[in-house]
Coordinates of C-alpha atoms in Angstrom, one line a residue:
M1 CA 12.7 -17.3 16.5
E2 CA 11.2 -18.3 13.2
K3 CA 8.8 -15.8 11.6
D4 CA 5.5 -16.7 10.1
L5 CA 5.9 -16.5 6.3
Y6 CA 2.3 -15.5 5.8
E7 CA 2.7 -12.6 8.3
I8 CA 5.8 -11.4 6.5
L9 CA 3.8 -11.0 3.3
G10 CA 0.7 -9.7 5.2
V11 CA -1.7 -12.3 3.8
K12 CA -4.0 -14.9 5.4
R13 CA -3.2 -18.6 5.3
G14 CA -5.9 -19.2 2.8
A15 CA -4.7 -16.5 0.4
T16 CA -4.8 -17.3 -3.3
E17 CA -1.8 -17.5 -5.5
Q18 CA -2.6 -14.2 -7.0
E19 CA -3.0 -12.5 -3.6
I20 CA 0.4 -13.8 -2.5
K21 CA 2.0 -12.6 -5.8
S22 CA 0.4 -9.2 -5.5
A23 CA 1.5 -8.8 -1.8
Y24 CA 5.0 -9.8 -2.7
R25 CA 5.4 -7.3 -5.5
R26 CA 4.0 -4.5 -3.4
L27 CA 6.4 -5.2 -0.5
A28 CA 9.3 -5.8 -2.9
R29 CA 8.8 -2.4 -4.4
K30 CA 8.5 -0.8 -0.9
Y31 CA 11.6 -2.4 0.6
H32 CA 13.9 -2.8 -2.4
P33 CA 17.4 -1.7 -1.3
D34 CA 17.9 0.6 -4.4
L35 CA 14.8 2.6 -3.3
N36 CA 15.9 2.7 0.4
P37 CA 19.6 3.6 0.3
N38 CA 19.5 5.3 3.7
D39 CA 17.6 2.4 5.5
P40 CA 20.0 -0.3 6.6
T41 CA 17.1 -2.6 7.5
A42 CA 15.6 -2.5 4.1
E43 CA 17.9 -5.1 2.6
Q44 CA 17.2 -7.6 5.4
K45 CA 13.5 -7.0 5.1
F46 CA 13.7 -7.5 1.3
K47 CA 15.4 -10.8 1.8
E48 CA 12.7 -11.9 4.3
I49 CA 10.1 -11.0 1.7
Q50 CA 11.9 -13.0 -1.0
A51 CA 12.4 -16.0 1.3
A52 CA 8.7 -16.0 2.2
Y53 CA 7.6 -15.8 -1.4
S54 CA 10.0 -18.4 -2.6
V55 CA 8.2 -20.9 -0.3
L56 CA 4.6 -19.7 -0.6
S57 CA 4.7 -19.3 -4.4
D58 CA 5.6 -23.0 -4.8
P59 CA 2.5 -25.2 -4.2
E60 CA 4.5 -28.2 -2.9
K61 CA 6.8 -26.1 -0.6
R62 CA 3.7 -24.2 0.7
R63 CA 1.9 -27.5 1.4
Q64 CA 4.9 -28.7 3.4
Y65 CA 5.3 -25.4 5.2
D66 CA 1.6 -25.5 6.1
M67 CA 2.0 -29.0 7.4
Y68 CA 5.4 -28.7 9.3
G69 CA 5.7 -24.9 10.0
A70 CA 8.9 -24.0 11.8
D71 CA 10.3 -27.6 11.3
F72 CA 10.3 -26.9 7.6
I73 CA 12.5 -23.9 8.1
R74 CA 14.8 -25.7 10.5
A75 CA 15.2 -28.4 7.9
G76 CA 16.4 -25.9 5.3
G77 CA 13.2 -26.1 3.2
R78 CA 13.2 -30.0 3.2
T79 CA 10.4 -32.2 4.4
P80 CA 10.9 -33.2 8.0
G81 CA 10.3 -36.9 8.8
A82 CA 12.2 -39.9 7.7
G83 CA 15.9 -39.2 7.6
Y84 CA 15.4 -35.8 9.1
S85 CA 18.3 -36.2 11.4
S86 CA 20.6 -36.5 8.4
Y87 CA 19.8 -32.9 7.4
R88 CA 21.7 -30.0 8.7
T89 CA 19.3 -27.7 10.5
M90 CA 19.1 -24.1 9.4
D91 CA 18.3 -21.1 11.6
W92 CA 16.1 -18.2 10.4
D93 CA 18.9 -15.9 9.2
E94 CA 20.5 -18.7 7.2
F95 CA 17.0 -19.6 5.8
V96 CA 16.5 -15.9 4.7
N97 CA 20.0 -15.6 3.2
T98 CA 19.5 -18.9 1.2
F99 CA 15.9 -18.6 0.1
G100 CA 16.0 -14.8 -0.2
D101 CA 18.2 -15.0 -3.3
I102 CA 16.6 -17.9 -5.1
S103 CA 14.9 -16.5 -8.3
S104 CA 14.3 -19.9 -9.9
T105 CA 11.3 -20.6 -7.6
F106 CA 9.6 -17.2 -8.2
G107 CA 7.7 -18.3 -11.3
F108 CA 9.1 -15.3 -13.2
S109 CA 12.6 -14.1 -13.8
L110 CA 14.4 -11.5 -11.8
D111 CA 14.5 -9.3 -14.9
D112 CA 10.7 -9.5 -15.2
L113 CA 10.4 -8.5 -11.5
F114 CA 12.7 -5.5 -11.9
G115 CA 10.9 -4.6 -15.1
D116 CA 7.6 -4.6 -13.3
L117 CA 8.9 -2.7 -10.3
F118 CA 11.3 -0.2 -11.8
G119 CA 10.1 0.3 -15.4
D120 CA 12.6 -2.2 -16.9
R121 CA 15.4 0.3 -16.4
R122 CA 18.0 -2.4 -16.9
S123 CA 18.3 -6.0 -18.2
A124 CA 20.4 -8.6 -16.5
K125 CA 22.8 -8.4 -19.5
G126 CA 24.0 -5.0 -18.5
A127 CA 22.2 -2.8 -21.1
Q128 CA 22.4 0.9 -20.7
A129 CA 20.4 2.3 -17.7
R130 CA 17.0 3.6 -18.7
P131 CA 15.3 6.7 -17.3
M132 CA 13.5 6.1 -14.0
K133 CA 10.9 8.4 -12.5
G134 CA 11.8 9.8 -9.1
E135 CA 10.1 8.8 -5.8
D136 CA 6.8 10.5 -4.9
V137 CA 6.7 12.7 -1.8
Y138 CA 3.8 12.9 0.7
Q139 CA 2.9 15.8 2.9
D140 CA -0.1 16.4 5.3
V141 CA -2.2 19.6 4.8
T142 CA -5.1 20.7 7.1
I143 CA -7.8 23.0 5.9
D144 CA -11.1 24.2 7.4
F145 CA -14.6 23.0 6.7
L146 CA -15.7 25.8 4.4
S147 CA -12.4 25.8 2.5
A148 CA -13.1 22.2 1.7
Y149 CA -16.5 23.2 0.3
R150 CA -15.3 26.2 -1.7
G151 CA -11.8 25.1 -2.6
T152 CA -8.7 27.0 -1.5
T153 CA -5.1 27.7 -2.1
V154 CA -2.3 26.6 0.2
N155 CA 1.2 27.9 0.2
L156 CA 3.9 25.3 1.1
T157 CA 7.6 25.6 1.8
L158 CA 9.3 22.5 0.5
N159 CA 12.9 21.2 1.2
R160 CA 13.2 19.6 -2.1
E161 CA 16.0 17.3 -3.4
V162 CA 16.9 18.6 -6.9
Y163 CA 19.7 18.0 -9.4
C164 CA 23.0 19.6 -8.4
G165 CA 23.4 23.0 -10.1
R166 CA 27.1 22.5 -10.6
C167 CA 27.3 19.1 -12.1
G168 CA 23.7 18.8 -13.4
G169 CA 23.1 15.6 -11.5
S170 CA 26.1 13.6 -12.8
G171 CA 27.9 13.8 -9.5
T172 CA 31.1 14.5 -11.4
E173 CA 33.2 17.7 -11.1
P174 CA 32.8 19.7 -14.3
G175 CA 35.7 18.8 -16.7
S176 CA 36.5 15.6 -14.8
A177 CA 36.1 12.3 -16.6
L178 CA 34.2 9.2 -15.5
T179 CA 35.9 5.9 -14.8
T180 CA 34.7 2.4 -14.9
C181 CA 33.0 1.2 -11.8
S182 CA 35.2 -1.2 -10.0
N183 CA 32.4 -2.9 -8.2
C184 CA 30.6 -4.2 -11.3
G185 CA 33.4 -3.8 -13.9
G186 CA 31.3 -1.4 -15.9
S187 CA 28.4 -3.8 -16.5
G188 CA 26.0 -1.9 -14.2
Q189 CA 25.2 -5.2 -12.6
E190 CA 26.6 -6.9 -9.5
V191 CA 26.4 -10.6 -9.0
R192 CA 25.7 -12.0 -5.6
G193 CA 25.5 -15.6 -4.2
A194 CA 27.3 -18.7 -5.2
P195 CA 26.4 -21.4 -7.8
P196 CA 23.8 -22.6 -8.4
F197 CA 22.0 -19.7 -6.8
V198 CA 23.5 -16.6 -8.5
V199 CA 21.5 -13.4 -8.7
S200 CA 22.3 -10.3 -10.8
S201 CA 21.0 -6.9 -9.6
T202 CA 21.7 -3.3 -10.2
C203 CA 25.1 -2.2 -8.9
R204 CA 24.8 -0.3 -5.6
V205 CA 27.8 1.8 -6.3
C206 CA 27.2 3.2 -9.8
H207 CA 23.4 2.6 -9.7
G208 CA 23.5 0.8 -13.0
T209 CA 25.4 3.3 -15.1
G210 CA 28.7 1.3 -15.1
K211 CA 30.6 4.5 -14.4
V212 CA 31.7 6.5 -11.3
A213 CA 33.1 9.9 -10.9
R214 CA 36.9 10.1 -11.0
M215 CA 36.6 13.4 -9.2
P216 CA 33.3 13.9 -7.3
C217 CA 31.5 17.2 -7.6
R218 CA 32.5 19.5 -4.8
D219 CA 29.0 20.9 -4.3
C220 CA 27.1 17.7 -4.0
R221 CA 30.0 15.4 -3.0
G222 CA 29.2 13.0 -5.9
T223 CA 25.6 12.4 -5.1
G224 CA 24.3 14.5 -8.0
F225 CA 21.6 16.1 -5.8
Q226 CA 21.2 19.1 -3.6
T227 CA 18.5 20.3 -1.2
K228 CA 16.6 23.4 -2.3
V229 CA 14.0 25.4 -0.4
E230 CA 11.1 26.1 -2.7
R231 CA 7.8 27.8 -2.1
V232 CA 4.8 26.2 -3.9
E233 CA 1.3 27.4 -4.3
V234 CA -1.2 24.6 -4.6
K235 CA -4.9 24.8 -5.5
I236 CA -7.2 22.6 -3.4
P237 CA -10.3 21.7 -5.4
P238 CA -13.8 22.1 -4.0
G239 CA -15.3 19.0 -2.4
V240 CA -12.2 17.5 -0.8
D241 CA -12.6 15.6 2.4
T242 CA -10.3 14.1 5.0
G243 CA -8.3 11.4 3.3
S244 CA -8.4 13.0 -0.1
I245 CA -5.1 13.2 -2.0
V246 CA -4.1 16.2 -4.2
R247 CA -1.3 15.5 -6.6
V248 CA 1.2 18.1 -7.6
A249 CA 3.1 16.8 -10.6
G250 CA 6.9 17.0 -10.7
K251 CA 7.4 18.2 -7.2
G252 CA 8.8 14.9 -5.8
K253 CA 12.3 13.6 -5.8
P254 CA 14.5 13.7 -9.0
G255 CA 14.6 10.7 -11.2
R256 CA 17.6 8.6 -12.2
F257 CA 19.3 8.3 -15.5
G258 CA 17.4 11.4 -16.8
G259 CA 14.0 10.3 -15.7
P260 CA 11.3 12.8 -14.6
F261 CA 10.8 14.1 -11.1
G262 CA 8.3 12.2 -8.9
D263 CA 5.1 13.9 -7.7
L264 CA 4.1 15.6 -4.5
H265 CA 1.0 14.1 -2.9
L266 CA -0.9 16.2 -0.3
R267 CA -2.9 14.2 2.2
I268 CA -5.9 16.4 3.2
T269 CA -7.4 16.7 6.7
V270 CA -10.5 18.8 7.1
R271 CA -11.2 20.4 10.5
P272 CA -14.7 19.7 11.9
H273 CA -17.3 22.5 11.8
S274 CA -19.0 23.8 15.0
Y275 CA -22.6 22.9 13.9
L276 CA -22.4 21.4 10.4
R277 CA -21.7 17.7 10.0
R278 CA -20.6 16.0 6.7
E279 CA -21.3 12.4 5.6
G280 CA -20.0 11.8 2.1
D281 CA -21.1 14.9 0.1
N282 CA -24.2 15.4 2.2
V283 CA -24.3 18.0 5.1
Y284 CA -26.4 17.6 8.3
L285 CA -27.7 20.4 10.6
E286 CA -29.8 20.2 13.7
V287 CA -31.9 23.3 14.3
P288 CA -33.8 24.2 17.5
I289 CA -37.3 25.5 17.2
T290 CA -39.9 26.8 19.7
I291 CA -43.1 25.2 20.7
P292 CA -45.2 27.9 19.0
E293 CA -43.1 27.5 15.8
A294 CA -43.7 23.7 15.9
V295 CA -47.5 24.0 16.6
L296 CA -48.4 27.0 14.4
G297 CA -45.7 26.7 11.8
A298 CA -43.2 29.4 10.9
E299 CA -40.5 30.5 8.4
I300 CA -37.1 30.5 10.0
E301 CA -33.6 31.5 8.8
I302 CA -30.9 28.8 8.8
P303 CA -27.2 28.7 7.8
T304 CA -25.9 26.7 4.9
L305 CA -22.5 26.3 3.3
N306 CA -23.3 29.1 0.9
G307 CA -25.0 31.6 3.1
R308 CA -28.4 31.9 4.9
V309 CA -31.7 30.6 3.5
R310 CA -35.3 30.6 4.8
L311 CA -36.9 27.3 5.8
K312 CA -40.6 26.9 6.1
I313 CA -41.8 24.9 9.1
P314 CA -45.3 23.5 8.6
P315 CA -47.8 23.6 11.4
K316 CA -47.7 20.6 13.8
T317 CA -44.1 19.7 13.0
P318 CA -42.8 17.1 15.4
S319 CA -39.4 17.2 17.0
G320 CA -36.9 15.2 14.9
K321 CA -38.6 16.0 11.6
E322 CA -36.0 16.2 8.8
F323 CA -36.1 18.5 5.8
R324 CA -34.0 18.0 2.7
L325 CA -32.5 20.9 0.7
R326 CA -31.3 19.5 -2.6
G327 CA -28.0 20.5 -4.0
K328 CA -27.0 22.3 -0.8
G329 CA -24.2 19.8 0.2
F330 CA -20.6 19.5 -1.0
P331 CA -19.8 19.5 -4.7
H332 CA -18.9 16.1 -6.0
L333 CA -15.1 16.0 -6.3
R334 CA -15.2 14.4 -9.7
G335 CA -17.8 16.8 -11.0
G336 CA -21.5 16.3 -11.8
G337 CA -23.5 18.1 -9.1
S338 CA -23.5 18.3 -5.4
G339 CA -24.8 16.5 -2.3
D340 CA -27.8 17.6 -0.3
M341 CA -28.4 19.3 3.0
F342 CA -30.5 17.6 5.7
V343 CA -32.0 19.8 8.4
K344 CA -33.5 18.2 11.5
V345 CA -35.6 20.3 13.8
K346 CA -35.6 19.8 17.6
I347 CA -38.3 21.4 19.7
L348 CA -37.0 23.1 22.8
P349 CA -39.1 24.4 25.7
P350 CA -38.6 28.0 26.8
E351 CA -36.0 28.6 29.5
N352 CA -37.9 31.3 31.4
V353 CA -41.6 30.8 32.0
S354 CA -43.5 33.4 33.9
M355 CA -46.6 32.8 36.1
R356 CA -48.8 34.2 33.4
A357 CA -47.2 31.9 30.8
R358 CA -47.8 28.9 33.0
E359 CA -51.5 29.8 33.3
L360 CA -51.7 30.1 29.5
I361 CA -50.0 26.7 29.0
R362 CA -52.5 25.1 31.4
E363 CA -55.4 26.7 29.5
F364 CA -53.9 25.5 26.2
E365 CA -53.6 22.0 27.7
K366 CA -57.3 22.0 28.6
E367 CA -58.3 23.3 25.1
A368 CA -56.1 20.8 23.2
P369 CA -55.7 17.7 25.4
S370 CA -53.4 15.0 24.0
N371 CA -51.5 11.9 25.0
P372 CA -48.5 11.4 22.6
R373 CA -47.6 8.1 24.4
L374 CA -51.0 6.5 23.6
K375 CA -50.1 5.3 20.1
L376 CA -46.7 4.1 21.2
F377 CA -47.5 2.3 24.5
G378 CA -51.3 1.9 24.3
F379 CA -51.9 3.7 27.5

């Protein structure tokens, strides 16, 4: 079954050239085989992305695909119609394998693509591998509502991949020499495809160094890496919210060719509070008050993020009235002040009313008759 090329890149049919190009580069970075050595499906996915881009980045091919759809793929990227029967039809896998390795239709060279994605660590001419930063690592952290307001410290136990202590990351047993990689002949590049569609990419065996260990390190078995349990203390700044990211530099995966470690990114989740509600940096609180407090006015004590404060209720305060306490919300994460606190009062009748209280209420009604529905309904 043929796949929709627009769905592969995650764009709409009316996407602009720049939107298609941006989607391609993002997905190519995500699924590149060099960055997913343990995912056997990454290479096939990468080929599908390349195949989709090779068509949608070419205005004429895109026009033909929009017009003929699956028939365009079956025809091997040719226009169906007159003489169509003379073409050998091509199934989806063959289409991917063919178009997934065509760099001439991309609008930029494969070297430029790798330079954009991987920091130009290599050229297609087999230059020396350049340092590449390690992958970033993501971890979820949950904190409570008040810790998000005040800031807190979390202690994490990480199973980190670090350079092997025995070989220093070379993957070679100390004292053992390196030998030329037989897969790429020492160039650091492997060539795939057949003329005229030949693509050069980083060697999957030596990872672009052109050398492999004659005797692999006995501790890391030639990988150059080991897993280490490390305890890390991380400060969470005041003002974070669910969805905030806290970056810890250098606590990700090790880089290649002497590159720096990646970073650790903590994805924050904040537990909800029992009676406080947050929207942005503002905080909302609903406070019940009595009938006498609403009619006569009062000064009540309410909780805030930073302790209790006294709030003045003016006489004749209606239910639903909202009061604003400036600066009593969450601190702005990027600095420069805080949000506000909004307090809404809700008038609640007493739960227990004695006979004497009922008589007093009837007397009050006679002394101060009112119809609160009159202005609203007119009767």
